[in-house]
XYZ file of C-alpha atoms in Angstrom:
126
model
C -18.281 -4.618 -2.532
C -14.796 -5.421 -4.691
C -12.248 -2.169 -4.692
C -10.068 -2.289 -7.612
C -7.354 -0.490 -7.548
C -4.838 -0.059 -10.785
C -1.012 0.858 -10.181
C 1.754 1.608 -13.357
C 4.564 0.378 -12.234
C 7.831 -0.763 -13.887
C 8.578 -3.958 -14.505
C 11.578 -3.205 -12.438
C 9.939 -2.842 -9.451
C 7.394 -5.156 -8.928
C 8.531 -8.969 -7.549
C 5.987 -11.477 -6.964
C 7.483 -14.410 -4.934
C 5.509 -17.835 -4.665
C 4.183 -19.112 -0.818
C 5.765 -21.394 0.248
C 4.213 -23.434 1.921
C 2.537 -24.235 -1.343
C -1.374 -22.045 -0.133
C -1.017 -20.980 -3.565
C -1.070 -17.690 -2.015
C 2.718 -14.882 -3.226
C 3.814 -11.999 -1.759
C 4.321 -8.433 -3.802
C 6.432 -6.227 -4.016
C 6.098 -3.232 -5.429
C 7.692 0.007 -5.498
C 5.055 2.438 -6.437
C 4.970 6.253 -6.270
C 3.446 8.675 -3.778
C 1.230 9.784 -6.830
C 0.313 6.691 -7.357
C -0.482 4.678 -3.267
C -2.881 9.068 -3.525
C -4.360 8.208 -5.920
C -5.904 4.566 -4.904
C -6.793 5.993 -1.550
C -7.063 2.626 0.173
C -7.677 3.924 3.479
C -9.434 0.953 5.306
C -8.215 -2.348 6.707
C -7.606 -4.692 9.937
C -4.342 -2.088 11.002
C -5.874 -1.888 14.680
C -4.840 1.455 15.700
C -5.654 5.056 14.616
C -3.597 7.077 12.287
C -2.580 10.063 13.874
C -1.227 12.878 12.212
C -0.012 14.990 15.003
C 2.112 11.660 16.603
C 6.166 12.005 16.876
C 6.529 9.540 13.887
C 3.840 11.067 11.183
C 5.856 14.414 11.357
C 8.768 12.962 10.863
C 7.119 10.604 8.059
C 5.928 13.130 6.918
C 9.417 15.252 7.194
C 11.264 12.446 4.642
C 8.786 12.818 2.218
C 8.685 16.743 1.872
C 12.377 17.316 3.018
C 13.404 14.448 0.443
C 11.052 13.048 -2.092
C 13.628 11.028 -4.254
C 15.295 9.787 -0.784
C 11.315 8.723 0.583
C 11.430 4.895 -0.095
C 14.958 4.322 1.825
C 13.733 6.434 4.493
C 10.352 4.529 5.219
C 9.388 1.412 5.343
C 6.785 1.233 3.289
C 2.983 0.218 3.387
C 1.711 -3.548 3.904
C -1.869 -3.895 2.220
C -3.944 -7.834 2.165
C -5.879 -7.715 -0.699
C -7.569 -10.500 -2.181
C -5.732 -10.724 -4.741
C -2.667 -8.528 -7.202
C -1.099 -9.517 -11.001
C 0.809 -7.822 -12.743
C 0.599 -7.641 -16.716
C 4.186 -7.286 -17.924
C 3.067 -5.267 -21.146
C 0.818 -2.313 -19.448
C 3.302 -2.371 -16.532
C 0.409 -2.583 -14.574
C -0.143 -3.723 -11.352
C -4.162 -4.836 -10.455
C -5.042 -4.827 -6.923
C -8.230 -5.983 -5.638
C -9.988 -5.705 -1.864
C -13.882 -6.309 -0.323
C -14.732 -4.199 1.747
C -17.596 -4.105 3.454
C -19.040 -0.100 3.526
C -20.865 -0.731 7.197
C -17.957 -2.167 8.355
C -14.704 -1.788 6.705
C -12.076 -2.524 9.154
C -13.363 -5.433 10.079
C -12.521 -6.520 6.404
C -9.101 -8.777 5.972
C -8.059 -6.549 2.963
C -6.277 -3.734 2.933
C -4.267 -2.182 5.558
C -1.481 -4.152 7.890
C 0.870 -2.034 7.945
C 2.117 1.736 7.351
C -1.148 3.133 7.973
C 0.775 6.463 9.053
C 2.599 6.397 6.712
C -0.222 5.617 4.169
C -2.471 8.536 6.066
C 0.823 10.615 5.294
C 0.785 10.331 1.362
C -2.792 10.191 1.199
C -2.044 14.119 3.352
C 0.507 15.703 1.181
């Protein structure tokens, strides 16, 4: 089942880098607002760790988000998602990301959250 998420992202905050191995893939780096991440609700993927909001890491992430939200992107590494595709539209300033999700085994998909699960969870909980 495809899951398609669209983010509003200013063109200065989204950059694409081609795969240096010539495989036709790309790495897309975007600075996305916390509100856009919350709305996306990407809560699945190959990240093998459970996101426990009671750990020191989660509490520190939460404190950084609430105490100094304007600095959050500088205190946090961010979230890494593996997507089937990602396209940025300069005209609409929208980033569209497509994931494939098997509802029976969502965590066995290669698509979704690879890293930053605690950050993703903290953002969703706020």
